[in-house]
Short mmCIF file of C-alpha atoms in Angstrom, two decimals:
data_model
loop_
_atom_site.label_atom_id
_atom_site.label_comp_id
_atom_site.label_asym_id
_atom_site.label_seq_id
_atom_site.Cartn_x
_atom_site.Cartn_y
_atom_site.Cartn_z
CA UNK A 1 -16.58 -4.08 31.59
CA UNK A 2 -16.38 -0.34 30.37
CA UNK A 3 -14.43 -0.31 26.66
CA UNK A 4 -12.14 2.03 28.20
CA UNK A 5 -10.68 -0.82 30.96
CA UNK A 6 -11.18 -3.64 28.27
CA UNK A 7 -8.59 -1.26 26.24
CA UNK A 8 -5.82 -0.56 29.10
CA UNK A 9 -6.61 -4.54 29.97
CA UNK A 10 -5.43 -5.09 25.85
CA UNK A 11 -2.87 -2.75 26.00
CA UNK A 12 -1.29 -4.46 29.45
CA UNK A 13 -1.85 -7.51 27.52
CA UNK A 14 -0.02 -6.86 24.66
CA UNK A 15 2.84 -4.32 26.35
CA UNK A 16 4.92 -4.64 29.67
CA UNK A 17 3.16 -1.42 30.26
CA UNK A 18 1.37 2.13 29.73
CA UNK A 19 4.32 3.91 29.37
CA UNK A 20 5.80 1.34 26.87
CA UNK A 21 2.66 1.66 24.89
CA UNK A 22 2.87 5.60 24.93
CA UNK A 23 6.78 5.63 23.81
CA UNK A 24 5.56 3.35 21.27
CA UNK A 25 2.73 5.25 19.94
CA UNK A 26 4.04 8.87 20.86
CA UNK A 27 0.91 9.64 22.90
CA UNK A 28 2.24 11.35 26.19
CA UNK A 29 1.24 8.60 29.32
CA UNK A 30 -0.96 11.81 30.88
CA UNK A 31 -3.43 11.54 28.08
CA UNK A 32 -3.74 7.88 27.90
CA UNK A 33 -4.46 8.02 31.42
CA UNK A 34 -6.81 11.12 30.37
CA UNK A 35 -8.70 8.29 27.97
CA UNK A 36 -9.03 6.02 30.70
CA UNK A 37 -10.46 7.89 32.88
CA UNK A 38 -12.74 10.67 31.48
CA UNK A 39 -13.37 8.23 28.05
CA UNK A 40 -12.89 7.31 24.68
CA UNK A 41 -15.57 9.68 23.35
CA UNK A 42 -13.49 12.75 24.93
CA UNK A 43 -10.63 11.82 23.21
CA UNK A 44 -9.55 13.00 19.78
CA UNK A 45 -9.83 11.17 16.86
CA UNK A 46 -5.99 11.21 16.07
CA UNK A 47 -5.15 9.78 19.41
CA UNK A 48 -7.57 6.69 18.90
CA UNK A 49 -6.50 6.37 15.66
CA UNK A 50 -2.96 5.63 16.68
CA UNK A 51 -4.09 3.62 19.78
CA UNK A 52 -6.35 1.57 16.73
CA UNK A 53 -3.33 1.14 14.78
CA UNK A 54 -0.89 0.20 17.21
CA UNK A 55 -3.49 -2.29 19.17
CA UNK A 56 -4.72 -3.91 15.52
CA UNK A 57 -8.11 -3.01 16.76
CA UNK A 58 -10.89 -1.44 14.49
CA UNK A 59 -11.01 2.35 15.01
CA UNK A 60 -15.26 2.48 14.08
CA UNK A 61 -15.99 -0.53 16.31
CA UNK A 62 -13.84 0.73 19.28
CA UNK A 63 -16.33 3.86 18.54
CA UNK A 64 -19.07 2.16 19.17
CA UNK A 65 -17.56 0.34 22.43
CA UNK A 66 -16.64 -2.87 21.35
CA UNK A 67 -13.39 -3.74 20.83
CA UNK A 68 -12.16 -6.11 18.10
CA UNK A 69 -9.43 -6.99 15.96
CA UNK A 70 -8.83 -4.47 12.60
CA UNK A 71 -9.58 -6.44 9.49
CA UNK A 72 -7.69 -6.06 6.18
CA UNK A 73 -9.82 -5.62 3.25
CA UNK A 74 -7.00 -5.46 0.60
CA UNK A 75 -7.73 -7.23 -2.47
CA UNK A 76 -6.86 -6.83 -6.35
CA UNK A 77 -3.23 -7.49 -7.57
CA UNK A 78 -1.10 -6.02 -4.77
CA UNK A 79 -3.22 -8.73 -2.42
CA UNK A 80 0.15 -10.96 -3.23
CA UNK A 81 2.14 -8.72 -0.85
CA UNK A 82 2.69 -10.46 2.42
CA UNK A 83 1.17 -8.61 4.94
CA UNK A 84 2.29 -10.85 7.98
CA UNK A 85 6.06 -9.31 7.72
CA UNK A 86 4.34 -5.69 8.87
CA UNK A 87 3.33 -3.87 12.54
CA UNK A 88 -0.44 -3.33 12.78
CA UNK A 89 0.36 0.51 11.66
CA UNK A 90 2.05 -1.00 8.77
CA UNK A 91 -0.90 -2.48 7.59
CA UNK A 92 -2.34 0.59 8.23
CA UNK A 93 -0.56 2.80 6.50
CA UNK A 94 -0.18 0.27 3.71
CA UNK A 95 -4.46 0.00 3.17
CA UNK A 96 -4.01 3.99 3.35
CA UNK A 97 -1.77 4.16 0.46
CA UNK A 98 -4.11 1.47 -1.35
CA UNK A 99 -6.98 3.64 -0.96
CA UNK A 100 -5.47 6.70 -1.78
CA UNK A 101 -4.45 5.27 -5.13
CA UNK A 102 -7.84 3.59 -5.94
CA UNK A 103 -9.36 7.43 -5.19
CA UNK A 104 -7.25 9.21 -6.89
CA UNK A 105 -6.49 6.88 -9.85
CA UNK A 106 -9.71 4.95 -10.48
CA UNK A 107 -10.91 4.73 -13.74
CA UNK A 108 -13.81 7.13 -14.93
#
């Protein structure tokens, strides 16, 4: 099965449909639809990267046409934090903010 119908077949899954999924992400339904049909490799990188976040999938993986669930590699003392309460684009945006600070913080 192309990666693009193992996606909308995940998304269907997972929402009562494509235009719940686009409210929900804030990707108009005409692109999705655009993804589907003309591919993940004309889309841009923002658009997957919400679709990634929203789906808990892994954004370098769907890249390569597989799709499969996002892992968190959070570790140190803020690992305590309980990562289960959050949306997938929580987590995101939560290993974001953990990377930003090692980068710009680490120690020389």
């Amino acid at each position: 099965m192309p990666v693009e119908q193992a996606l909308k077949a995940l998304i269907l899954q997972r929402y009562k449909s494509i235009r719940a999924f686009s409210e929900e992400t804030g990707i108009p339904y005409s692109t999705i639809d655009s993804i589907f049909k003309r591919g993940i490799a004309n889309s841009s990188v923002s658009n997957i990267i919400k679709i990634c976040r929203a789906l808990g999938i892994d954004a370098d993986a769907l890249g390569d046409g597989i799709i499969k669930a996002k892992t968190t590699e959070i570790t140190g003392t803020a690992a305590h934090f309980n990562l289960d309460k959050l949306t997938p684009e929580g987590i995101g945006r939560y290993q974001e903010f953990m990377e930003f600070l090692a980068e710009k913080y680490s120690k020389k």
